[in-house]
Tab-separated table of C-alpha atoms and ligand atoms in Angstrom:
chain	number	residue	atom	x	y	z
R	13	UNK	CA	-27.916	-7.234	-25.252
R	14	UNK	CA	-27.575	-4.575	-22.592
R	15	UNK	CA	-24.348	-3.598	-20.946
R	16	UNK	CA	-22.087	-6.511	-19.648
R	17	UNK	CA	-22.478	-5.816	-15.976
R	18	UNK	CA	-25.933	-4.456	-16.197
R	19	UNK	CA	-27.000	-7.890	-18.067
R	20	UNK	CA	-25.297	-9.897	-15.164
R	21	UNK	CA	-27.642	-7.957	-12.830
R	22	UNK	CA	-30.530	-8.927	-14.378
R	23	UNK	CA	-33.157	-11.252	-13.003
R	24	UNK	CA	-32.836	-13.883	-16.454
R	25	UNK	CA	-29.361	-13.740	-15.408
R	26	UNK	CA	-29.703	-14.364	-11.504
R	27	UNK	CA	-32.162	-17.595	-13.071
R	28	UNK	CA	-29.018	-18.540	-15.166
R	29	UNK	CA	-26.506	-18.166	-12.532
R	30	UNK	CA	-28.614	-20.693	-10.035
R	31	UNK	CA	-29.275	-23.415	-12.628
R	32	UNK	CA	-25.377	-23.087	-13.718
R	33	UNK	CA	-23.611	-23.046	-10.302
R	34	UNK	CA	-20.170	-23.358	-10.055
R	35	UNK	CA	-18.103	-24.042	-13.511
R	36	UNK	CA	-15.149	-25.331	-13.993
R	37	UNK	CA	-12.647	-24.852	-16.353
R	38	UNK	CA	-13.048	-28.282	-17.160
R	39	UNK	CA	-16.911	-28.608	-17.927
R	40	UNK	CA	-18.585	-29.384	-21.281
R	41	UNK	CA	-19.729	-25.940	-22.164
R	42	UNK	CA	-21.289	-27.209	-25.166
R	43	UNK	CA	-23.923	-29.019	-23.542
R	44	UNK	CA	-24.368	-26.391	-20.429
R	45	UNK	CA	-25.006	-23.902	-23.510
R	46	UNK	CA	-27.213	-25.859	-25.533
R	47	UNK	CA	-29.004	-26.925	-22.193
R	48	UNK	CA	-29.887	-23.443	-21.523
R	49	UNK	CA	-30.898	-22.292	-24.889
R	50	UNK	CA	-33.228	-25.007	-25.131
R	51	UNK	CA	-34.739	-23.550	-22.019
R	52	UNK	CA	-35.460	-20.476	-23.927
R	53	UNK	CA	-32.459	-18.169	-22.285
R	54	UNK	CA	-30.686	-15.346	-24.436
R	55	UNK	CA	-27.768	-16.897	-25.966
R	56	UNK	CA	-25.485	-14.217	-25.456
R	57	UNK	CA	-27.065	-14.083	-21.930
R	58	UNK	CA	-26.010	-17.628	-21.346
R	59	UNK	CA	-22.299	-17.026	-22.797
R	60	UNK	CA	-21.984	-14.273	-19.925
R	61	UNK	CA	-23.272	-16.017	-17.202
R	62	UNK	CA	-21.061	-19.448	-18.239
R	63	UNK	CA	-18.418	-17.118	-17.817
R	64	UNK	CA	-19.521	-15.504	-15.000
R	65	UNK	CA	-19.974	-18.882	-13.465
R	66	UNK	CA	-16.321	-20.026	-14.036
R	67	UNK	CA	-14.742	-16.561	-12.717
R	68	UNK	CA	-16.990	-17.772	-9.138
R	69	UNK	CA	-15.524	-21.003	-9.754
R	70	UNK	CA	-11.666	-19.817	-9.613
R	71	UNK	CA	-12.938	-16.767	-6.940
R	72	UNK	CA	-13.791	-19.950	-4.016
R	73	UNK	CA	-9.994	-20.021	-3.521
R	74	UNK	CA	-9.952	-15.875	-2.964
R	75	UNK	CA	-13.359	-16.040	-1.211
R	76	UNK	CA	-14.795	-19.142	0.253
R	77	UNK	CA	-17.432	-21.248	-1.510
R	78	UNK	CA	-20.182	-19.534	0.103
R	79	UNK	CA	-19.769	-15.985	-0.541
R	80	UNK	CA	-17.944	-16.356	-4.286
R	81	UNK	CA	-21.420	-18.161	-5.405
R	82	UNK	CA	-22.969	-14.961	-4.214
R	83	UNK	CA	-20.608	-12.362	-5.978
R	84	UNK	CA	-20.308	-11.161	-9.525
R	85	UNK	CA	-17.078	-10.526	-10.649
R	86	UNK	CA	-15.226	-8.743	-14.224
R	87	UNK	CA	-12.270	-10.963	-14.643
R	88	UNK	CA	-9.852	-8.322	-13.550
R	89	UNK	CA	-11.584	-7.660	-10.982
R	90	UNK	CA	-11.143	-11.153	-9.426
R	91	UNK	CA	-7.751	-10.389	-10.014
R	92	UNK	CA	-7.020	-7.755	-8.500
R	93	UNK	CA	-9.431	-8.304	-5.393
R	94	UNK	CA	-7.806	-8.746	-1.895
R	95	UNK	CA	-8.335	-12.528	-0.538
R	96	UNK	CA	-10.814	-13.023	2.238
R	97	UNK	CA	-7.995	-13.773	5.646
R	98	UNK	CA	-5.883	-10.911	4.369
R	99	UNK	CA	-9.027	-8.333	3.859
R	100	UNK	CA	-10.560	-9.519	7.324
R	101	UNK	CA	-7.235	-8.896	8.769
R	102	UNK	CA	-6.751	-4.782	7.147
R	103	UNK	CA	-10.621	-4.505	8.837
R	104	UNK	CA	-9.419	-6.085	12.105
R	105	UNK	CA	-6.725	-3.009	12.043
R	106	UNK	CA	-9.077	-0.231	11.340
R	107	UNK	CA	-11.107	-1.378	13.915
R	108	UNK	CA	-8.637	-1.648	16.648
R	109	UNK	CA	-7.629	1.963	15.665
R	110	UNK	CA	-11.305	2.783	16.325
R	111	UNK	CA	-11.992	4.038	12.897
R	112	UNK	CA	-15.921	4.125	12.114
R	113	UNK	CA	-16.155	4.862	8.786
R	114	UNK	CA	-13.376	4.274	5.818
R	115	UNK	CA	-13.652	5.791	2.176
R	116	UNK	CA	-12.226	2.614	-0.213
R	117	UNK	CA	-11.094	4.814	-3.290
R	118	UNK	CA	-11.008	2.241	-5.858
R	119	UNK	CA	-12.715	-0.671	-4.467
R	120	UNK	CA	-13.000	-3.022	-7.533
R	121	UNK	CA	-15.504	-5.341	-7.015
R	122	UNK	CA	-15.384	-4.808	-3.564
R	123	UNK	CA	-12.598	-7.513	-1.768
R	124	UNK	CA	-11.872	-5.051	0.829
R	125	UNK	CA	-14.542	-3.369	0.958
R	126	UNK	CA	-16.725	-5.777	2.140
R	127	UNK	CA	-14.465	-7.134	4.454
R	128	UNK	CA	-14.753	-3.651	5.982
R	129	UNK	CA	-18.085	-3.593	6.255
R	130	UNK	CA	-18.348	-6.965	7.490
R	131	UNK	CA	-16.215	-5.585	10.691
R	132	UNK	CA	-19.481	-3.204	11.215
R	133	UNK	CA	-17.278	-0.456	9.633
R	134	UNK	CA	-19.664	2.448	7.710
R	135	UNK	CA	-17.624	2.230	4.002
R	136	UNK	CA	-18.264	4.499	1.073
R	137	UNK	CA	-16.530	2.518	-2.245
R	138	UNK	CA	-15.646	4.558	-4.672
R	139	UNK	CA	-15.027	3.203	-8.353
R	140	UNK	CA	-14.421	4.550	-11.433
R	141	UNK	CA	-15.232	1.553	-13.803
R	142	UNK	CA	-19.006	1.461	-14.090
R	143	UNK	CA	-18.511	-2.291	-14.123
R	144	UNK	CA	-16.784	-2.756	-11.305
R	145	UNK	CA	-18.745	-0.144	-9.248
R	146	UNK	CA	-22.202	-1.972	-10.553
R	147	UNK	CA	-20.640	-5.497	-9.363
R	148	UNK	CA	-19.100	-4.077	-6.481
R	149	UNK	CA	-22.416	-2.715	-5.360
R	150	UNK	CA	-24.236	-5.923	-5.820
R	151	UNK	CA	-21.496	-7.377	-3.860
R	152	UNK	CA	-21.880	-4.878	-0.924
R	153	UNK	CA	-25.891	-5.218	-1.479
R	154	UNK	CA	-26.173	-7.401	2.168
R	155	UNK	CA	-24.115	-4.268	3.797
R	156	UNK	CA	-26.509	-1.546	4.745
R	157	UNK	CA	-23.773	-0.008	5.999
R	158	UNK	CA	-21.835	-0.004	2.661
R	159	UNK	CA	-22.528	2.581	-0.385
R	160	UNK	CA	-20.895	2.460	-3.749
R	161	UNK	CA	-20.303	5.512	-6.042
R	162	UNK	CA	-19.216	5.365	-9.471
R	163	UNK	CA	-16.996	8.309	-9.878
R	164	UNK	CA	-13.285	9.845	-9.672
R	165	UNK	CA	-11.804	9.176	-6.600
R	166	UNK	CA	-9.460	11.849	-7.046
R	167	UNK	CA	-12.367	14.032	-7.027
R	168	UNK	CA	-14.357	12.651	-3.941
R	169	UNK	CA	-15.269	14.737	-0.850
R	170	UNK	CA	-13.750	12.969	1.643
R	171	UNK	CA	-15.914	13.035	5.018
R	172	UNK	CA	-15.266	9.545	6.305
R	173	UNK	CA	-12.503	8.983	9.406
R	174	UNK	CA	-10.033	6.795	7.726
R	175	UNK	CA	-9.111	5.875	4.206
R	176	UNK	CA	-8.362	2.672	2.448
R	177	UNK	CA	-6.577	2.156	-1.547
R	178	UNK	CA	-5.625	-0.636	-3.185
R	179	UNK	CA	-4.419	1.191	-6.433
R	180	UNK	CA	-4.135	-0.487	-10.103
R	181	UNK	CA	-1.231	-0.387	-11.889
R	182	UNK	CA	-1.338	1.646	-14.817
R	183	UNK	CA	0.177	0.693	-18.423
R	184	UNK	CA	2.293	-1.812	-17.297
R	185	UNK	CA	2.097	-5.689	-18.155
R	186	UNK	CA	3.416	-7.858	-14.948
R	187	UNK	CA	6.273	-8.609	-17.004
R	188	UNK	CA	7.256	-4.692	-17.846
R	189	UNK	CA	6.756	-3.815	-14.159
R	190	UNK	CA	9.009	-6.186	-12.913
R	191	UNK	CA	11.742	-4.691	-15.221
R	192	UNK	CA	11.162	-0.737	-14.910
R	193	UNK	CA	11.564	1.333	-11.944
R	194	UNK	CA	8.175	2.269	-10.815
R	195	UNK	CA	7.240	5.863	-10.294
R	196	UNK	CA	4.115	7.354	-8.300
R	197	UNK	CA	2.247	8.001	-11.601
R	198	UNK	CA	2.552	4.299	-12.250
R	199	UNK	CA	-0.468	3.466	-9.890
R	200	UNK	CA	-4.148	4.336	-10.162
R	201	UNK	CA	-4.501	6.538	-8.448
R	202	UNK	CA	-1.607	8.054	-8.437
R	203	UNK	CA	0.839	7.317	-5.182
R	204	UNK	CA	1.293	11.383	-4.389
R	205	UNK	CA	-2.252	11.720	-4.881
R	206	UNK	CA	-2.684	8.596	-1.891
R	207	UNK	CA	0.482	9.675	0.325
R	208	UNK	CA	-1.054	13.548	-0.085
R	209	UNK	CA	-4.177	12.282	1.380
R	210	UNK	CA	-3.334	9.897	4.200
R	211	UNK	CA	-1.534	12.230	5.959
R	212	UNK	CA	-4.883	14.235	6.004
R	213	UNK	CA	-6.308	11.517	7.666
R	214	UNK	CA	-6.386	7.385	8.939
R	215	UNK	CA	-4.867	5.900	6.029
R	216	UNK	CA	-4.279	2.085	4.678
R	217	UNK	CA	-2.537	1.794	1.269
R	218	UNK	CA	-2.129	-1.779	0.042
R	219	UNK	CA	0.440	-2.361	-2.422
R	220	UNK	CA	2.355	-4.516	-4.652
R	221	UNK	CA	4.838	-6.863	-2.066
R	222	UNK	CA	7.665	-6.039	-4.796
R	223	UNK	CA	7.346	-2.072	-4.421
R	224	UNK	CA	10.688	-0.685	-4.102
R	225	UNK	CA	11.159	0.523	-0.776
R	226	UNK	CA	12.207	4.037	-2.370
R	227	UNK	CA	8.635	4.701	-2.638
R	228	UNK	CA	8.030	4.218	0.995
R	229	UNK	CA	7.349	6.896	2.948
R	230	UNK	CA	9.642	7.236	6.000
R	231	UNK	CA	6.293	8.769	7.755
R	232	UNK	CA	4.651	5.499	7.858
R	233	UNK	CA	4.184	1.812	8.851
R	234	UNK	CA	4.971	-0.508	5.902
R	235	UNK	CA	4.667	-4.414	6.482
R	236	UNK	CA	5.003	-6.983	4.196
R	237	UNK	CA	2.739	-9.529	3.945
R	238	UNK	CA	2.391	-13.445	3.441
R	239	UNK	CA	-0.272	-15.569	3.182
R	240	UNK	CA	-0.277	-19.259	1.950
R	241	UNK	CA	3.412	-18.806	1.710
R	242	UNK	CA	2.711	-16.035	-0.778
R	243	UNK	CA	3.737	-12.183	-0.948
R	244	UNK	CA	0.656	-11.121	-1.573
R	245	UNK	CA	0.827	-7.404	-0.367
R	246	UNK	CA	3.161	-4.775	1.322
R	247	UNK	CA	0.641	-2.409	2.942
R	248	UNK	CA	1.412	0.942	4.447
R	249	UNK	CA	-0.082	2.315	7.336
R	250	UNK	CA	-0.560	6.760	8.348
R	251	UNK	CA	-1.914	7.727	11.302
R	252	UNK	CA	-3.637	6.306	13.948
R	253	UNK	CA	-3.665	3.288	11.802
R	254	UNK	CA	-0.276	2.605	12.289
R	255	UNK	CA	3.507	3.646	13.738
R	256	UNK	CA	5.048	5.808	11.959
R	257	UNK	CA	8.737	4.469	10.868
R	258	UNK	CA	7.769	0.149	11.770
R	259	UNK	CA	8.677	-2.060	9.457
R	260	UNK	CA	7.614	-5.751	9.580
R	261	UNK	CA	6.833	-8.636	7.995
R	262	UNK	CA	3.738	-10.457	8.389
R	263	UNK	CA	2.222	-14.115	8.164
R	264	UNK	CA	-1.695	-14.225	7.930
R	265	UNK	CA	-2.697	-17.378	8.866
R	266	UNK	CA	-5.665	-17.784	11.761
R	267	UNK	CA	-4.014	-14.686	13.551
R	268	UNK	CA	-1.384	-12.937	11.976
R	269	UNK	CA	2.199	-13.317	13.034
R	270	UNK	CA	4.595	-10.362	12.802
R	271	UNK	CA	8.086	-9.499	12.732
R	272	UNK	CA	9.300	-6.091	13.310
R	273	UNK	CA	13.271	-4.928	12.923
R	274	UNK	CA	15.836	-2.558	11.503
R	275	UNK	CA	17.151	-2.829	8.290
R	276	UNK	CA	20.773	-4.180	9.121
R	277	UNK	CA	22.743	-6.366	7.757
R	278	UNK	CA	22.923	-10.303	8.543
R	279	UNK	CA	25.894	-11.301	10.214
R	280	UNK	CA	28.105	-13.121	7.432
R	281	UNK	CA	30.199	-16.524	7.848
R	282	UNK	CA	30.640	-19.656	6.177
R	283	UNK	CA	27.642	-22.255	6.356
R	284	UNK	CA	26.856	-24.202	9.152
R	285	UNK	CA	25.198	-27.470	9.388
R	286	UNK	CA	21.990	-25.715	8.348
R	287	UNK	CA	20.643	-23.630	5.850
R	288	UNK	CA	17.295	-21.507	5.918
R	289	UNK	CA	15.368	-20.421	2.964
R	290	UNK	CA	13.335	-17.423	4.565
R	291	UNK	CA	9.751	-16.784	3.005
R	292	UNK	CA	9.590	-14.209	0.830
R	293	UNK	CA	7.910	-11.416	2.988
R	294	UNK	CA	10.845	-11.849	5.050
R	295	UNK	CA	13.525	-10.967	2.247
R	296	UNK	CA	11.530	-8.493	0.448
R	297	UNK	CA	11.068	-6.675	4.251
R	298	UNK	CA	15.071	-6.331	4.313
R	299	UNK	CA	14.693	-7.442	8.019
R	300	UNK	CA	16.714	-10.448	7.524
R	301	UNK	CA	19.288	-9.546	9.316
R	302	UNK	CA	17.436	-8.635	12.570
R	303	UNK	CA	15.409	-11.998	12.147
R	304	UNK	CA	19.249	-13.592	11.872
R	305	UNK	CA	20.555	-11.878	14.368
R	306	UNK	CA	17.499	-12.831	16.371
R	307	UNK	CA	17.964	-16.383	15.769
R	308	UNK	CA	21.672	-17.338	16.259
R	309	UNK	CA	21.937	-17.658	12.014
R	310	UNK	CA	23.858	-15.801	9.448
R	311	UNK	CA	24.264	-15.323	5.856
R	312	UNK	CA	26.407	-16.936	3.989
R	313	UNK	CA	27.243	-14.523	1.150
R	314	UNK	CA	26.743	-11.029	0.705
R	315	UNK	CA	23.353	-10.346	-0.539
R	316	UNK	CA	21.958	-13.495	-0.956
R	317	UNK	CA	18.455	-14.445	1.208
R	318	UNK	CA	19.642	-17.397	2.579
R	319	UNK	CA	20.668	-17.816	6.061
R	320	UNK	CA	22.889	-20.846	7.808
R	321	UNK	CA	23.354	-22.064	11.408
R	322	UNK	CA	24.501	-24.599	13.785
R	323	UNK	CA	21.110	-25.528	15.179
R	324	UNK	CA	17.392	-26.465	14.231
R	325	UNK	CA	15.225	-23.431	13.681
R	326	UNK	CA	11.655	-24.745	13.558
R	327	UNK	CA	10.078	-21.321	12.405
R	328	UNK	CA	7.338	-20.227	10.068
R	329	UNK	CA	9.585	-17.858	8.466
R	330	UNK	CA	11.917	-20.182	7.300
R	331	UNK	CA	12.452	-23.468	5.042
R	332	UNK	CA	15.662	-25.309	6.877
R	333	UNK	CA	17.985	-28.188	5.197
R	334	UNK	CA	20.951	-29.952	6.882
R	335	UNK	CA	23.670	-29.618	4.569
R	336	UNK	CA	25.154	-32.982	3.353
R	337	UNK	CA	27.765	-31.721	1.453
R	338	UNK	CA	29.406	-28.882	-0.407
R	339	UNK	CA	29.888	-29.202	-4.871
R	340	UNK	CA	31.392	-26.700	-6.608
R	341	UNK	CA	28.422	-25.634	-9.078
R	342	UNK	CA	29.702	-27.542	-12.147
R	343	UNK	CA	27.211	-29.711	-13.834
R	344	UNK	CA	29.547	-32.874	-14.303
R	345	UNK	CA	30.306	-32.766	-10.860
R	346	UNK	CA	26.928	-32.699	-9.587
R	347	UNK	CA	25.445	-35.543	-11.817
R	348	UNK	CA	28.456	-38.119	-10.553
R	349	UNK	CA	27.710	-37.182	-7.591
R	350	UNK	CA	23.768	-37.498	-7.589
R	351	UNK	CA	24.805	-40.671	-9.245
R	352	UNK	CA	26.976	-42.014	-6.339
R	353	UNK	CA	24.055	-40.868	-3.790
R	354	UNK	CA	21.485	-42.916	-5.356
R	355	UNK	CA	19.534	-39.498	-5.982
R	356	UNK	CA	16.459	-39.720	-8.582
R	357	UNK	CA	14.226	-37.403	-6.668
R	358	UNK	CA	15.403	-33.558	-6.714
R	359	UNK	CA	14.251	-30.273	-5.693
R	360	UNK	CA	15.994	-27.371	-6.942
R	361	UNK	CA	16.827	-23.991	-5.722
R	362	UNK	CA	18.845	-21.420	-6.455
R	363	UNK	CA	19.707	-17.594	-5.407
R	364	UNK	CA	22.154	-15.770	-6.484
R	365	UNK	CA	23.839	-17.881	-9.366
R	366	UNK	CA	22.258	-17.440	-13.274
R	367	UNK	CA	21.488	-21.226	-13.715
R	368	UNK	CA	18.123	-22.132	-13.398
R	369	UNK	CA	16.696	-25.469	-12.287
R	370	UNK	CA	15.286	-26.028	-15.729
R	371	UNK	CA	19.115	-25.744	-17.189
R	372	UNK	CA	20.770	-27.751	-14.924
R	373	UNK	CA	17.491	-30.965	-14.605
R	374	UNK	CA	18.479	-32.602	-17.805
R	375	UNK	CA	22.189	-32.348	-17.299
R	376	UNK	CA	21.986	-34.680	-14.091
R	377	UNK	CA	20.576	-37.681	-15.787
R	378	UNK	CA	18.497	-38.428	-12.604
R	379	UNK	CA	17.533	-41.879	-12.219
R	380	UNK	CA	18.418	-43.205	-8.634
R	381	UNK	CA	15.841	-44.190	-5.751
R	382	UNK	CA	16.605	-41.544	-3.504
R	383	UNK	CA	15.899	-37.968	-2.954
R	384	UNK	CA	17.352	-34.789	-2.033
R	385	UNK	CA	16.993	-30.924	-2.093
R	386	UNK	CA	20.231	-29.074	-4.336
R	387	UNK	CA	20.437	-25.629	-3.115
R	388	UNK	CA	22.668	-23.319	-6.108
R	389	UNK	CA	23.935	-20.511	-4.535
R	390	UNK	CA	27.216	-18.448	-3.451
R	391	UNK	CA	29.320	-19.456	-0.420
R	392	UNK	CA	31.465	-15.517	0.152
R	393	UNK	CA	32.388	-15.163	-3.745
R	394	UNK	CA	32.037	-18.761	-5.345
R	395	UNK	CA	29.398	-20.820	-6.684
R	396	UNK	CA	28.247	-23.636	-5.150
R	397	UNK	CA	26.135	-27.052	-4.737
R	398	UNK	CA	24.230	-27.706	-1.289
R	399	UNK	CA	23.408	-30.986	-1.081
R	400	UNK	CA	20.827	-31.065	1.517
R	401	UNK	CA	18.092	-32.710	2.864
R	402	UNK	CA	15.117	-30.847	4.288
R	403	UNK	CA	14.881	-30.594	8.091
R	404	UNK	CA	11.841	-33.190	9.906
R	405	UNK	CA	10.279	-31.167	12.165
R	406	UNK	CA	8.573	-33.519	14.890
R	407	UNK	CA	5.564	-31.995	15.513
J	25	LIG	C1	-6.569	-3.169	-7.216
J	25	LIG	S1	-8.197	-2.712	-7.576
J	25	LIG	C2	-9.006	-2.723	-6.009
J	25	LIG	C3	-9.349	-4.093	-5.519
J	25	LIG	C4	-10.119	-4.126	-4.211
J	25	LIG	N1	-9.332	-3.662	-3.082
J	25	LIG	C5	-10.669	-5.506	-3.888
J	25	LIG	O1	-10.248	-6.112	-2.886
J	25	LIG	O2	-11.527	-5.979	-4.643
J	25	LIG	C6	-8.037	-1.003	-7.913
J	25	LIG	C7	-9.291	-0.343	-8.472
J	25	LIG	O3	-9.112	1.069	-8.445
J	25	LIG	C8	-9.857	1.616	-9.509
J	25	LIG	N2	-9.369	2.987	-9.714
J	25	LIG	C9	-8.185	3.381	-10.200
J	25	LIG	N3	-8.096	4.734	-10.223
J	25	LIG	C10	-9.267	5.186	-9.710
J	25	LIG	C11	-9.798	6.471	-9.457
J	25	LIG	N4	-9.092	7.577	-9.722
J	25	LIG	N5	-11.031	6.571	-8.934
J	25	LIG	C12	-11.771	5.466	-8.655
J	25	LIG	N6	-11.334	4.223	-8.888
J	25	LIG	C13	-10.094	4.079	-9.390
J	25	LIG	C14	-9.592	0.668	-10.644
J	25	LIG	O4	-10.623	0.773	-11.629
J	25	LIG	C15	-9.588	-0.691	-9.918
J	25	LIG	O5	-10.853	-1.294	-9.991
C-alpha cells in the first residue's frame, strides 16, 4: 500500500470516503469493513479511510459539518489545528492591518491557513511533515490563492508581507509541559527563530494559553484567548498587526470581545455578598485586577482568581454566586451542614486549597433534595467553605 497520506489522496480512497461518510466512534466497524471489502476495496485501503472517516467525524466540532467532510486530516493534525471562529478571527486581523499575503510556517493540515485564504489573503503554507503538507494541500486545493510547500520553514525565503506560526511543541507530553519551565527551543520552530523573524516583518504567533508570560516579548501585543469558555490560545501580535506592549484578554464568540489592562493587583478585602469565578483567559491574562478594579469587585485572598462584591455583575467574563454562608474547610463540618440544608445536588470548586472535589464528594454523604455550588478556597490566610448558589441572570 502506498504512503499513508498519498493513499488517502487517491481516487479508490475519495470512492471510500463518500460511501463511508461520517463515523463515529460508536459505529460497527466490523460490518462497515466487511461491507467494503465485499465491494472489492483494498483492505488496508478501507482500514485508512474508516479512520480517516472518524478523525472528520470528531473534526465537525473544530470545523463545521460541511467543510470537515471535505478535509483529510493525520490525527495530530486535527489536534493541533486552530478551530474555525478563532482562525476566521486571526484572518479578520491580518486583514484589517491590510496585509495581502501571509507565509504560515508550519501550517499542519492547514486550520489557519485556510481561514487565511478564505479572507482573500494570498498564503504560502509551509510544512515540514510530508503528511501534513500533502493533506494540507488537498485542504487548501479550493484556494487558488493558497500554495503549500513541503520544506524547512527555518529555511524559507520569506517574500510575503506578514507572517503567521502556530509552532508544535517539541518532546514534551501535555503532562511534562505543564510541569517544566518552557524554553524557546521547546517549540517547533523554535520561539527565537519566530520572535527573530516577526520583527522583520507583520507577524502573528499563536501559542499555548498557559505560556509563561516570561517568554513574552515586551515588543508585542499578546492576548489571551477564549472560546466556548475555553483557553484555547494566547497569540502575540509584531508590527502593524498589533500594539506593541497591549495586553488583553479575548472572548470569540460571533464578534470577539476584548479586555485590555495593566497588570496590577486586585484590590483585596473580605467577601462580599458575591463571588466571581473569572474565565480562564481572564486569570491567565493577569488583568484581573484592572477587570476588578473596573467592576467595583475585589479579591479575596492574595493570589487566588476569584473575585467578590456587593452587587450583581452579569458579565461574560465571569461565573457569579451569592454567598449563603461561610464553613471552615473541614469535611465533618461541611457534610452536617449539607445535611441540615437539604443539599443532594453539588458542584464543586476549588482554588487555592489542595483538596480536590473528588476527595472531599464521598466524605459529604450527599443525599438531600436540594442543590448548591461549594466554592473551597482561602478567605486572607484560612481555608474555607462558600456555600453559594449561582447567580439567575434574567435575561
Ligand atoms: C500546531 S501545528 C499548526 C496547526 C495549524 N495552524 C492549523 O490550524 O492546522 C504546527 C506545525 O508546524 C510544523 N513544523 C514544526 N517545525 C517546522 C519547521 N521548521 N518547518 C515547517 N513546519 C514545521 C509541525 O510539523 C506542525 O504540523
Amino acid at each position: 500500500m502506498p504512503h499513508s497520506a498519498e493513499a488517502l489522496l487517491s481516487n479508490e480512497a475519495a470512492a471510500i470516503l463518500d460511501i463511508l461518510g461520517l463515523v463515529t466512534s460508536k459505529a460497527d466497524v466490523i460490518k462497515l469493513t466487511t461491507d467494503l471489502r465485499k465491494q472489492g476495496f483494498d483492505p488496508g485501503l478501507v482500514a485508512q479511510c474508516i479512520t480517516q472517516a472518524k478523525l472528520r467525524y470528531r473534526a465537525v466540532a473544530k470545523f463545521g459539518q460541511q467543510k470537515a467532510s471535505k478535509m483529510l486530516f493525520t490525527e495530530d493534525g486535527l489536534e493541533q489545528s486552530t478551530r474555525t471562529e478563532v482562525s476566521n478571527w486571526h484572518a479578520k486581523r491580518f486583514s484589517r492591518a491590510n496585509v495581502k499575503s501571509v507565509a504560515d510556517l508550519g501550517c499542519g493540515i492547514g486550520g489557519d491557513a485556510m481561514a487565511f485564504a478564505g479572507a482573500g489573503i494570498d498564503v504560502t503554507a509551509i510544512e515540514m511533515d510530508s503528511d501534513a503538507a500533502a493533506l494540507a494541500a488537498h485542504n487548501l486545493s479550493s484556494y487558488p490563492n493558497a500554495k503549500v510547500s513541503n520544506s524547512d520553514a527555518t529555511e524559507a525565503e520569506i517574500t510575503t508581507d506578514a507572517i503567521w506560526l502556530d509552532p508544535a511543541r517539541r518532546n514534551l507530553s501535555s503532562k511534562a509541559a505543564g510541569r517544566v519551565m518552557l524554553k524557546p527551543e521547546d517549540f517547533s520552530p523554535n520561539l527565537d527563530f519566530a520572535f527573530e523573524l516577526a520583527r522583520q516583518r507583520s507577524a502573528g504567533i499563536k501559542l499555548a494559553g498557559s505560556l509563561p508570560h516570561e517568554l513574552i516579548p515586551e515588543d508585542c501585543e499578546a492576548n489571551w484567548v477564549s472560546h466556548n469558555s475555553e483557553l484555547v490560545e494566547t497569540v502575540l501580535w509584531f508590527g502593524a498587526l498589533g500594539i506593541a506592549g497591549k495586553r488583553s484578554a479575548v472572548i470569540i464568540d460571533q464578534d470577539a470581545l476584548e479586555f485590555e489592562g495593566e497588570e496590577i493587583p486586585a484590590p483585596l478585602d473580605a467577601p462580599g455578598q458575591y463571588i466571581y469565578d473569572p474565565i480562564s483567559a481572564m486569570v491567565r491574562s493577569h488583568l484581573l485586577g484592572a477587570f476588578a478594579i473596573e467592576n467595583g469587585l475585589w479579591g479575596i485572598s492574595g493570589s487566588i482568581a476569584y473575585l467578590s462584591g456587593d452587587k450583581k455583575v452579569d458579565s461574560p467574563w465571569l461565573r457569579g454566586f451569592e454567598i449563603l454562608e461561610v464553613l471552615p474547610l473541614d469535611s465533618k463540618r461541611i457534610a452536617k451542614r449539607m445535611g441540615e440544608l437539604d443539599i443532594g445536588t453539588l458542584e464543586i470548586k476549588k482554588r487555592g486549597v489542595d483538596i480536590t472535589p473528588e476527595q472531599l464528594r464521598p466524605k459529604l454523604k450527599l443525599k438531600g433534595k436540594k442543590s448548591a455550588t461549594l466554592i473551597l478556597t482561602k478567605i486572607a490566610d484560612s481555608r474555607k467553605a462558600l456555600v453559594c448558589q449561582p447567580i439567575a441572570y434574567k435575561d
